[in-house]
PDB file of C-alpha atoms in Angstrom:
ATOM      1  CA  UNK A   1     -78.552 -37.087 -89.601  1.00  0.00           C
ATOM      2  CA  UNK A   2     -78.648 -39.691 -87.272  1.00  0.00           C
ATOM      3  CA  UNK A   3     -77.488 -43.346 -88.346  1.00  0.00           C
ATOM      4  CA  UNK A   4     -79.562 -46.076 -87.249  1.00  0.00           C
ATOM      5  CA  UNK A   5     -78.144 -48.426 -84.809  1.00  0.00           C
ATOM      6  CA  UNK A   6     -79.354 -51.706 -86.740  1.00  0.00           C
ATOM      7  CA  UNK A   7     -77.003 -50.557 -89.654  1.00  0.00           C
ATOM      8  CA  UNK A   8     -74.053 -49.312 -87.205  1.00  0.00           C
ATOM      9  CA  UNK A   9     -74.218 -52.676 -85.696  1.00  0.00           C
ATOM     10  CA  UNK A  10     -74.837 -54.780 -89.181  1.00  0.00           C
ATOM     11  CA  UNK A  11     -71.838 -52.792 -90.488  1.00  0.00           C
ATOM     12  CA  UNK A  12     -69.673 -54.094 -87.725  1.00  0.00           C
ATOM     13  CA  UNK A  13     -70.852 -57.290 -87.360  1.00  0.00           C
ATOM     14  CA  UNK A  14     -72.659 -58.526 -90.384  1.00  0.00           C
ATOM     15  CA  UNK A  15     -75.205 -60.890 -89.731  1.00  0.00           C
ATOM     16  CA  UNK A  16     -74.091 -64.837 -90.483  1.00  0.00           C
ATOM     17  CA  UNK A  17     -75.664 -67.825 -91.387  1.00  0.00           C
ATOM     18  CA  UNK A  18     -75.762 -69.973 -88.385  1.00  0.00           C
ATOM     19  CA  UNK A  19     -74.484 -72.749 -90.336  1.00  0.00           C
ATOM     20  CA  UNK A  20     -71.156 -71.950 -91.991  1.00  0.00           C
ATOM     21  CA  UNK A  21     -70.946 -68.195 -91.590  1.00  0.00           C
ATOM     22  CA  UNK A  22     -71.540 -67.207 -94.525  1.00  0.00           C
ATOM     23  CA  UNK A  23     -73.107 -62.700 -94.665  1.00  0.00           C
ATOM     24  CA  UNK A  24     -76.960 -63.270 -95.236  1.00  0.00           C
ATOM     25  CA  UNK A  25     -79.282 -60.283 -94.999  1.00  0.00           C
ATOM     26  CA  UNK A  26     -80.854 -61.296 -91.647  1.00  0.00           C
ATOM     27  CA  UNK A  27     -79.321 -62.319 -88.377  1.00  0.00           C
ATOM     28  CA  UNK A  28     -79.930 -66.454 -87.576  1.00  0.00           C
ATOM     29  CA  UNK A  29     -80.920 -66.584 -91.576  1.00  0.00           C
ATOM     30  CA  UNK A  30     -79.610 -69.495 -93.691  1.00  0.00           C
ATOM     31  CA  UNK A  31     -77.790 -68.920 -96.656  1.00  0.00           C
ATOM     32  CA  UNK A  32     -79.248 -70.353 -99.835  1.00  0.00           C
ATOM     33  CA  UNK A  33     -76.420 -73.209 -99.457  1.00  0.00           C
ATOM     34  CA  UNK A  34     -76.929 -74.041 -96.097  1.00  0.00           C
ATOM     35  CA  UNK A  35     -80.766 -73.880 -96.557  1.00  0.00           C
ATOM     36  CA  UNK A  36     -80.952 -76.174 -99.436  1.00  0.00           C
ATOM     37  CA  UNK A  37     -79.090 -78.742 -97.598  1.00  0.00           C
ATOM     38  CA  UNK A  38     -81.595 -78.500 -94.751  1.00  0.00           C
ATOM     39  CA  UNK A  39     -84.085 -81.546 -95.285  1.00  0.00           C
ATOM     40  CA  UNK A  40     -87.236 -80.136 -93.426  1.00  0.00           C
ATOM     41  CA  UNK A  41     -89.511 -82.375 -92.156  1.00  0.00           C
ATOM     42  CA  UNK A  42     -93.387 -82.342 -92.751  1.00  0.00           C
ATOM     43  CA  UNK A  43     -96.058 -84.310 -93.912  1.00  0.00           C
ATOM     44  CA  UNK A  44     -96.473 -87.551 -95.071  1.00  0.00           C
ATOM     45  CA  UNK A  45     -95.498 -88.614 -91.683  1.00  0.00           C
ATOM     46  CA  UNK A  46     -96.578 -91.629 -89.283  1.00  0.00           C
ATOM     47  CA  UNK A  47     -99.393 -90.910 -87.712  1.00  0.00           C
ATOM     48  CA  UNK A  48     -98.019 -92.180 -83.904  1.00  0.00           C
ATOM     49  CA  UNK A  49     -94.366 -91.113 -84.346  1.00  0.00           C
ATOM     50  CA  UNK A  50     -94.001 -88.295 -87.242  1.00  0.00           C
ATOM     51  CA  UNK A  51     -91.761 -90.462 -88.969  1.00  0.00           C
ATOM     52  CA  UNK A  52     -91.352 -89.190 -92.727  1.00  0.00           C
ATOM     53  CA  UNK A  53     -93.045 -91.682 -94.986  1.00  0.00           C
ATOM     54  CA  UNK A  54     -91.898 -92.162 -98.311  1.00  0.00           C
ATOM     55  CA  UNK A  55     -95.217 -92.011 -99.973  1.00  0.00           C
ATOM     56  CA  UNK A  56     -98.564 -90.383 -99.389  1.00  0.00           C
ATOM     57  CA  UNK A  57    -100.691 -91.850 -97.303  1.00  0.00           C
ATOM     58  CA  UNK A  58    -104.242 -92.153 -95.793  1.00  0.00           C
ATOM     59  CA  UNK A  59    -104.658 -90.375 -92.194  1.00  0.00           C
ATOM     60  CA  UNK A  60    -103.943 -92.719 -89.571  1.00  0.00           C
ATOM     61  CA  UNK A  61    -101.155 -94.709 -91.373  1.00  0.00           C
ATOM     62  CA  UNK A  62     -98.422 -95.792 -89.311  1.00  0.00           C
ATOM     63  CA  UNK A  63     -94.725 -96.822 -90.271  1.00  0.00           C
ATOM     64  CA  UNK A  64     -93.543-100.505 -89.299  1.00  0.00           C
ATOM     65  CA  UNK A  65     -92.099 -99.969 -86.090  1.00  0.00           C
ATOM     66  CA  UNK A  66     -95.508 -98.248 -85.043  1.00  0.00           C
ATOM     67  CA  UNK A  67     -97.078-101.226 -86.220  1.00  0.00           C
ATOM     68  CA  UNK A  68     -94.562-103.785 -84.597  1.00  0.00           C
ATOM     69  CA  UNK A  69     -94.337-101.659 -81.201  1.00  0.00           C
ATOM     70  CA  UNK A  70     -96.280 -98.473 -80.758  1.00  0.00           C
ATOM     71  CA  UNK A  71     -94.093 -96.117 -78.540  1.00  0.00           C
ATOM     72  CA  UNK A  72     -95.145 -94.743 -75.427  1.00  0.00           C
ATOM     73  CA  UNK A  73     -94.725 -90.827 -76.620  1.00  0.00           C
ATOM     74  CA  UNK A  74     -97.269 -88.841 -78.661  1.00  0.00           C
ATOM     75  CA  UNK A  75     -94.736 -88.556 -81.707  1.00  0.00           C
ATOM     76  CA  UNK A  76     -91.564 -86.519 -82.409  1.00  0.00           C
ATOM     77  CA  UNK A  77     -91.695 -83.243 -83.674  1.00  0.00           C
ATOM     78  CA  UNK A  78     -88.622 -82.553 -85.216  1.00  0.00           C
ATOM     79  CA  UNK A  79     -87.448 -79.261 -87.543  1.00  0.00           C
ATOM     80  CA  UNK A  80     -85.499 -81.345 -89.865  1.00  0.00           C
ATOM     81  CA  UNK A  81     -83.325 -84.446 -90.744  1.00  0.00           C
ATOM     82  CA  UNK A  82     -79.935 -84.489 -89.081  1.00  0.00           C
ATOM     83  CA  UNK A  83     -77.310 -84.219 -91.463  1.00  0.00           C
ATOM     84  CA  UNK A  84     -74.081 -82.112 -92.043  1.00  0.00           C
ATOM     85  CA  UNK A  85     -76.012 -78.585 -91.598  1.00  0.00           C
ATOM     86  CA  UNK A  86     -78.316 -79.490 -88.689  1.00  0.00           C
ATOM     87  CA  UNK A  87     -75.124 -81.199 -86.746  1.00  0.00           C
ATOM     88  CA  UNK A  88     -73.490 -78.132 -86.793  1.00  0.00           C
ATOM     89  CA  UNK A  89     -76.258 -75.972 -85.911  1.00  0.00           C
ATOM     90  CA  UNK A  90     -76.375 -78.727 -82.700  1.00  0.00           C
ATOM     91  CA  UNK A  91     -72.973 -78.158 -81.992  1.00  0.00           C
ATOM     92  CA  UNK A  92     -72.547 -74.570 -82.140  1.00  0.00           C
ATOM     93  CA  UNK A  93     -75.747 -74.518 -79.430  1.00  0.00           C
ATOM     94  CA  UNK A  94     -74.666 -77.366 -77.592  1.00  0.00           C
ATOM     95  CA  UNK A  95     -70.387 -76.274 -77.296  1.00  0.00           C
ATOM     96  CA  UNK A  96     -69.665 -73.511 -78.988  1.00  0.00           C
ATOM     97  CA  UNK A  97     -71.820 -71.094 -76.658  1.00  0.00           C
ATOM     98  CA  UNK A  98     -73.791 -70.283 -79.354  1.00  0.00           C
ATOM     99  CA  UNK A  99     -77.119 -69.511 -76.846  1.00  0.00           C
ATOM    100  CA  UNK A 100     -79.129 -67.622 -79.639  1.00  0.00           C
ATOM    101  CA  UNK A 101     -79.410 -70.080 -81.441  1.00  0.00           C
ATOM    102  CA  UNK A 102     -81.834 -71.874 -79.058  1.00  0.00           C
ATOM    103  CA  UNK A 103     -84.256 -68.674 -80.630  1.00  0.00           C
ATOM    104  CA  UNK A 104     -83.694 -69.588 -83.810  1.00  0.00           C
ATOM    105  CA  UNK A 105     -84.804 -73.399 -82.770  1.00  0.00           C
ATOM    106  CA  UNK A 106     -87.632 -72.476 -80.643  1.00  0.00           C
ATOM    107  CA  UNK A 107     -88.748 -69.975 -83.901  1.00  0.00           C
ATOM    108  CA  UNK A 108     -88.957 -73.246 -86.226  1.00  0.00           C
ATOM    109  CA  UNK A 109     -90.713 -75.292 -83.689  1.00  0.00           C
ATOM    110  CA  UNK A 110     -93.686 -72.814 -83.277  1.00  0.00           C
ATOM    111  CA  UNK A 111     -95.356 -74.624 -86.304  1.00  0.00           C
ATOM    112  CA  UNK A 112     -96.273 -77.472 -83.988  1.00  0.00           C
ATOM    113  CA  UNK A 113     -96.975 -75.371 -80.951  1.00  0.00           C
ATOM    114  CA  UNK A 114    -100.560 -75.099 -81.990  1.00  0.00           C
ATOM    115  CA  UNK A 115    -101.337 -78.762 -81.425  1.00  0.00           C
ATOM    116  CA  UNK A 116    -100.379 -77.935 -77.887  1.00  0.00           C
ATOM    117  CA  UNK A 117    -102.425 -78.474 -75.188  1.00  0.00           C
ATOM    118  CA  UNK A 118    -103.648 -75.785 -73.515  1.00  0.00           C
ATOM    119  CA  UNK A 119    -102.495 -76.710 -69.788  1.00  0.00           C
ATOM    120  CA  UNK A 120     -99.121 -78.746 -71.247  1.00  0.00           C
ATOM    121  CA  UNK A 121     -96.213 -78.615 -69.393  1.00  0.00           C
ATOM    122  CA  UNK A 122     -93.047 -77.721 -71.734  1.00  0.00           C
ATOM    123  CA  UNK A 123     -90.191 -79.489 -69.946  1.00  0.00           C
ATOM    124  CA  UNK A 124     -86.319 -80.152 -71.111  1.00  0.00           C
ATOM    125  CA  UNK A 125     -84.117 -83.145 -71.240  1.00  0.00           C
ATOM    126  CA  UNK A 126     -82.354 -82.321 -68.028  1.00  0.00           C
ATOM    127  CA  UNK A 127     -78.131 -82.944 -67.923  1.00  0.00           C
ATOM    128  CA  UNK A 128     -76.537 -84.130 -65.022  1.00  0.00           C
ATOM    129  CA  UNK A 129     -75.475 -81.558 -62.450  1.00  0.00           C
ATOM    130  CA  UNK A 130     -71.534 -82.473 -63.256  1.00  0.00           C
ATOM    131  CA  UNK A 131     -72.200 -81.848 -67.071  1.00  0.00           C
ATOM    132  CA  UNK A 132     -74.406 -78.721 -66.427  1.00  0.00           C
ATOM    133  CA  UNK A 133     -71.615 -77.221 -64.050  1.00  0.00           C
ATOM    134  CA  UNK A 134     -68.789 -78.018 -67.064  1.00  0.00           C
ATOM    135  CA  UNK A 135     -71.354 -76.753 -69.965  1.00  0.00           C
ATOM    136  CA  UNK A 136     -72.769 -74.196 -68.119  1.00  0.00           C
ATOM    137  CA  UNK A 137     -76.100 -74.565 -69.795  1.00  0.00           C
ATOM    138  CA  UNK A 138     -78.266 -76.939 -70.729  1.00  0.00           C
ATOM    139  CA  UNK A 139     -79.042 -76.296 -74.480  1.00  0.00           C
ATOM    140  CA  UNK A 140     -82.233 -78.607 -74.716  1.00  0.00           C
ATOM    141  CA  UNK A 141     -83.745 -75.641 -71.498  1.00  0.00           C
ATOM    142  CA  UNK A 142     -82.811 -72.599 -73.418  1.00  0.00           C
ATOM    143  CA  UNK A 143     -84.763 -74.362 -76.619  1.00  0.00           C
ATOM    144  CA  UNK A 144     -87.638 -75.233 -73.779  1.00  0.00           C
ATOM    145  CA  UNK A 145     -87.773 -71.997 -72.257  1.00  0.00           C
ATOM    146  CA  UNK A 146     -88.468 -69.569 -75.862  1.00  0.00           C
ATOM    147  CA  UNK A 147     -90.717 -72.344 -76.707  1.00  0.00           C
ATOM    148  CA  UNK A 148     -92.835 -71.749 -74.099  1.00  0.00           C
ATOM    149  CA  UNK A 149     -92.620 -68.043 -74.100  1.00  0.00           C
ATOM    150  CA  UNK A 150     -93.441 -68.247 -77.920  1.00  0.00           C
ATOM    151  CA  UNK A 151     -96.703 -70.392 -77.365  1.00  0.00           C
ATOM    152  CA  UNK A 152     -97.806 -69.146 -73.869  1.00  0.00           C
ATOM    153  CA  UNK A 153     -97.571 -72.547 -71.910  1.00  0.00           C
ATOM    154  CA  UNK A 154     -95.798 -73.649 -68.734  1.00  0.00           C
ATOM    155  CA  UNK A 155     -92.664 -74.165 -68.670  1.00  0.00           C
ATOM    156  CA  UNK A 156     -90.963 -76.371 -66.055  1.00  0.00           C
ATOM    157  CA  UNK A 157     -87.137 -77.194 -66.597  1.00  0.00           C
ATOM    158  CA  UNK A 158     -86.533 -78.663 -63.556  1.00  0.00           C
ATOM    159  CA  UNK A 159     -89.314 -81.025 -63.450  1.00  0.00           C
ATOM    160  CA  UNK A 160     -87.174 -83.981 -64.432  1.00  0.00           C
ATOM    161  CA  UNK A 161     -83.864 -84.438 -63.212  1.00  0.00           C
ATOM    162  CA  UNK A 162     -80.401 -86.822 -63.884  1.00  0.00           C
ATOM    163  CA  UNK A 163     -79.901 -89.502 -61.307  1.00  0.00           C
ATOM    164  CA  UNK A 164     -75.953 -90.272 -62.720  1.00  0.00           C
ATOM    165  CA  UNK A 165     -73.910 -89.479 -65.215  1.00  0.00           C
ATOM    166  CA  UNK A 166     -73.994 -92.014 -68.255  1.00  0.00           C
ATOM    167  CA  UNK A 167     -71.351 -92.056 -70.694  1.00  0.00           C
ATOM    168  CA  UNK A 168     -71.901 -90.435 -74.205  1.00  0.00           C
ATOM    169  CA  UNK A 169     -74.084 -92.849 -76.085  1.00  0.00           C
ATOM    170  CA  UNK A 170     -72.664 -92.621 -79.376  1.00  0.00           C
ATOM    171  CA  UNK A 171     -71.137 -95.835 -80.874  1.00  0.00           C
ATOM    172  CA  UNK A 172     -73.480 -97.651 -78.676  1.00  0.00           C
ATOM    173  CA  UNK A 173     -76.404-100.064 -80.234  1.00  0.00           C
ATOM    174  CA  UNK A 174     -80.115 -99.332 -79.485  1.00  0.00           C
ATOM    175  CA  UNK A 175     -80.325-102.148 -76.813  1.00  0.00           C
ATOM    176  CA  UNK A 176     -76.673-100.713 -75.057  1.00  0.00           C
ATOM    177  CA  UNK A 177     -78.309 -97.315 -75.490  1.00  0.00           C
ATOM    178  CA  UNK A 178     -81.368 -98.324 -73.245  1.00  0.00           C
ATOM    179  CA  UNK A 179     -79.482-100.585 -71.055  1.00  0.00           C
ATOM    180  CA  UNK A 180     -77.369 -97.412 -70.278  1.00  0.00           C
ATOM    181  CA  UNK A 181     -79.759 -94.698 -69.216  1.00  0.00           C
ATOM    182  CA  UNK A 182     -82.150 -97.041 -67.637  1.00  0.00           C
ATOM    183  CA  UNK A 183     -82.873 -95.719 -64.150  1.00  0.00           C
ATOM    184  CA  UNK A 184     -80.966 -92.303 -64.847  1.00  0.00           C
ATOM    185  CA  UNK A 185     -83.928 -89.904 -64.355  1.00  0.00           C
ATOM    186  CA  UNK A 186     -86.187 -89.156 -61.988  1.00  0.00           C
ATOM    187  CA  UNK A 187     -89.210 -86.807 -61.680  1.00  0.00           C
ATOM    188  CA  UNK A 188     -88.330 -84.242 -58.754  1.00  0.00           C
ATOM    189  CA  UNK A 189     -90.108 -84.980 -55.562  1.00  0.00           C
ATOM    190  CA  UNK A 190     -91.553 -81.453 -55.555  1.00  0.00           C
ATOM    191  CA  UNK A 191     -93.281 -82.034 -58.935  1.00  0.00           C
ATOM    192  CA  UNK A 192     -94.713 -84.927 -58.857  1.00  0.00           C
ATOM    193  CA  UNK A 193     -98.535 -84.065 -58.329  1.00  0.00           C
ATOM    194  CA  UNK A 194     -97.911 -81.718 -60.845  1.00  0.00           C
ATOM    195  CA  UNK A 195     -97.650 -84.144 -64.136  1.00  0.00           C
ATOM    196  CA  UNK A 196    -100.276 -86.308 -63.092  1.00  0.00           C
ATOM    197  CA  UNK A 197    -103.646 -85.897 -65.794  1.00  0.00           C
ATOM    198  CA  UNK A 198    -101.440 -83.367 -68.104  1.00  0.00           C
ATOM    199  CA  UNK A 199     -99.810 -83.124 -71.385  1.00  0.00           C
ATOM    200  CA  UNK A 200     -95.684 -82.686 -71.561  1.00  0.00           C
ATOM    201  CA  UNK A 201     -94.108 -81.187 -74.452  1.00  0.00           C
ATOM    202  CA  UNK A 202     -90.326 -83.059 -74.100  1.00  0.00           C
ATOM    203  CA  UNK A 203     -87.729 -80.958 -75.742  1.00  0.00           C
ATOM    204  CA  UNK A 204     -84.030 -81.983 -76.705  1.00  0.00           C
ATOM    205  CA  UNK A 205     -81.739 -80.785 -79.427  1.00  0.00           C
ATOM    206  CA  UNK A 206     -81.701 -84.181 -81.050  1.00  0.00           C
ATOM    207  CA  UNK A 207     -83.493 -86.990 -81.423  1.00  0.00           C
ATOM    208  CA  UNK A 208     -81.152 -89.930 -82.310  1.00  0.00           C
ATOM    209  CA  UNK A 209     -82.782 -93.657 -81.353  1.00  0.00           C
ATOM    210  CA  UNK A 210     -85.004 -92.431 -78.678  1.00  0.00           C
ATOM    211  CA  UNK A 211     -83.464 -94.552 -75.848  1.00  0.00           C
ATOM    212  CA  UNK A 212     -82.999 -91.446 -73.452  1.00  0.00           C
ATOM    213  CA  UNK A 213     -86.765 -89.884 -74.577  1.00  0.00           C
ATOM    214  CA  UNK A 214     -87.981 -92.939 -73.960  1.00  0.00           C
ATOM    215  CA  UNK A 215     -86.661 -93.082 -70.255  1.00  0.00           C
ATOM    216  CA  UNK A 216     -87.640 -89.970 -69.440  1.00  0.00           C
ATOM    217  CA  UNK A 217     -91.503 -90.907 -70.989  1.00  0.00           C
ATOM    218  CA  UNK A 218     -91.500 -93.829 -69.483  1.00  0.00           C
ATOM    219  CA  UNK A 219     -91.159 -91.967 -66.119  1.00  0.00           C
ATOM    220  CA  UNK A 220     -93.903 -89.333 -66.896  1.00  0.00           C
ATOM    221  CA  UNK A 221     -96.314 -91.410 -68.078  1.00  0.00           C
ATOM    222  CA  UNK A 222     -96.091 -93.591 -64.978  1.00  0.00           C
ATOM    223  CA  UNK A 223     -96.634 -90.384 -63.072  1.00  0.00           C
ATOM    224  CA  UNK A 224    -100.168 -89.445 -64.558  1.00  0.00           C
ATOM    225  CA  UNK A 225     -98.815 -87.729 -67.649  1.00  0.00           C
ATOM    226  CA  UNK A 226    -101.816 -87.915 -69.874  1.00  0.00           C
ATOM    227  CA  UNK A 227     -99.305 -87.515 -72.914  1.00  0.00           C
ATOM    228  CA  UNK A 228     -95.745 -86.833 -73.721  1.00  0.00           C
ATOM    229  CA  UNK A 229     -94.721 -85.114 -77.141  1.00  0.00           C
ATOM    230  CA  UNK A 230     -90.972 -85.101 -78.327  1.00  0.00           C
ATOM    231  CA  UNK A 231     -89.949 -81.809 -79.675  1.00  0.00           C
ATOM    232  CA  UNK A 232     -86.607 -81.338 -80.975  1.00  0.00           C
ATOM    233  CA  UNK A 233     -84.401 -79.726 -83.741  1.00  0.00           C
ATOM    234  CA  UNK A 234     -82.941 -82.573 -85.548  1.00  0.00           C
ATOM    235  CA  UNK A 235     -84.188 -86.090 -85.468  1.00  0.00           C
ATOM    236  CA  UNK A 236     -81.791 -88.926 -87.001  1.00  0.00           C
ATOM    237  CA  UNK A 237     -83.740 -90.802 -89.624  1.00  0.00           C
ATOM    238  CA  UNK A 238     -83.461 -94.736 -89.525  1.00  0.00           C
ATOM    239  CA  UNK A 239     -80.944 -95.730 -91.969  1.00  0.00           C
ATOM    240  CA  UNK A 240     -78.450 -93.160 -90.505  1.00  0.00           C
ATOM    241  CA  UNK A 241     -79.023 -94.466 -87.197  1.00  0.00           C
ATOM    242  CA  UNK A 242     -78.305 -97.711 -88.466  1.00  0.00           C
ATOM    243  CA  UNK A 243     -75.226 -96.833 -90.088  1.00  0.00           C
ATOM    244  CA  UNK A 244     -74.168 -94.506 -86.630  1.00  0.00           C
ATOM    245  CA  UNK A 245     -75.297 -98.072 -84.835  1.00  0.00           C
ATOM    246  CA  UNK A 246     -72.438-100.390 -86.944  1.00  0.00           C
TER     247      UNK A 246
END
């Protein structure tokens, strides 16, 4: 009797929790650690930015900063909280040439694909062309491009693009965050009568104070974009981004 190839191949190489490795019955499946630890993010949220509230609340409630300042993007659609097990999900992807698990990413993000647009755009974060050469990939494209195969819609990952290289932002405060990417993206030339009157769904891998989202929204929605939607895998809740801003 023939053996199946699924088991040959399970037998060899067991799958792994993404997280910390751990045998789990399904390949890309958290273990029950690992999955506990996750802190998923879902309603009650601000209505402009998705922002977990800590209380339910009527539609159409915003959080503070909404209220102070509303942001320019359609809110930020994020899988879960960053924290230890999301970090190292981000990492693996990101340097450890972990590709697949832009799938697994892409898989968890298909909740919010149905408040797509039809005729969106789905469009990465780009890198810079030094960092992209040195990486190899761009991890926020390979989460862009199963997105958009998953949901059907267009997918573009070249229709932004990085002007210079910016230092690493980390350590930086909101205003030195803005201050640094300012000017570092541009809509290519080609592409330009393409955004004008359409939706863009933004991807990156995470969503930490919004300074190089913002930069690239900024751009698109002085191009025509009728509306630009964050959608990433971890998004850093305020009072650890205060505490990464000390």
């Amino acid at each position: 009797m023939a053996v199946p190839l699924k088991f040959l191949v399970d037998f060899a190489l067991p799958p792994r929790c993404p997280a910390c490795g751990v045998i789990t019955p399904e390949q890309n499946q958290f273990c029950a650690e690992c999955w506990q630890k996750l802190q998923l993010l879902s309603e009650p949220a601000c209505a402009t930015c998705d922002l977990p509230l800590p209380y339910a609340a009527a539609d159409g409630t915003q959080c503070a900063a909404c209220l102070n300042s509303p942001p320019r993007h359609a809110g930020v659609k994020a899988v879960a909280a960053y924290g230890d097990v999301t970090r190292e999900i981000a990492l693996k992807l990101k340097h450890g040439g972990k590709i697949g698990l832009a799938r697994m990413i892409a898989r968890m993000l298909q909740r919010y694909a149905r408040a797509i647009p039809d005729d969106a755009i789905i469009t990465p974060v780009p890198l810079h062309w030094t960092r992209l050469w040195s990486r190899r990939y761009n991890q926020s494209a390979l989460i862009s491009a199963e997105l958009a195969r998953n949901s059907g819609h267009q997918h573009m990952p070249d229709l932004l693009q990085r002007t210079r290289r910016t230092r690493p932002l980390g350590g930086l405060s909101a205003r030195e965050r803005a201050a640094m990417v300012k000017g570092a993206f541009q809509i290519r030339a080609a592409c330009k009568n393409l955004v004008k009157g359409r939706a863009i769904v933004l991807v990156d891998d995470v969503y930490t104070s919004g300074a190089t989202t913002d930069a690239c929204v900024n751009i698109l929605r002085k191009a025509g974009a009728t509306s630009v939607t964050i959608f990433c895998w971890a998004r850093v809740l305020p009072d650890a981004l205060e505490h990464s801003l000390d």
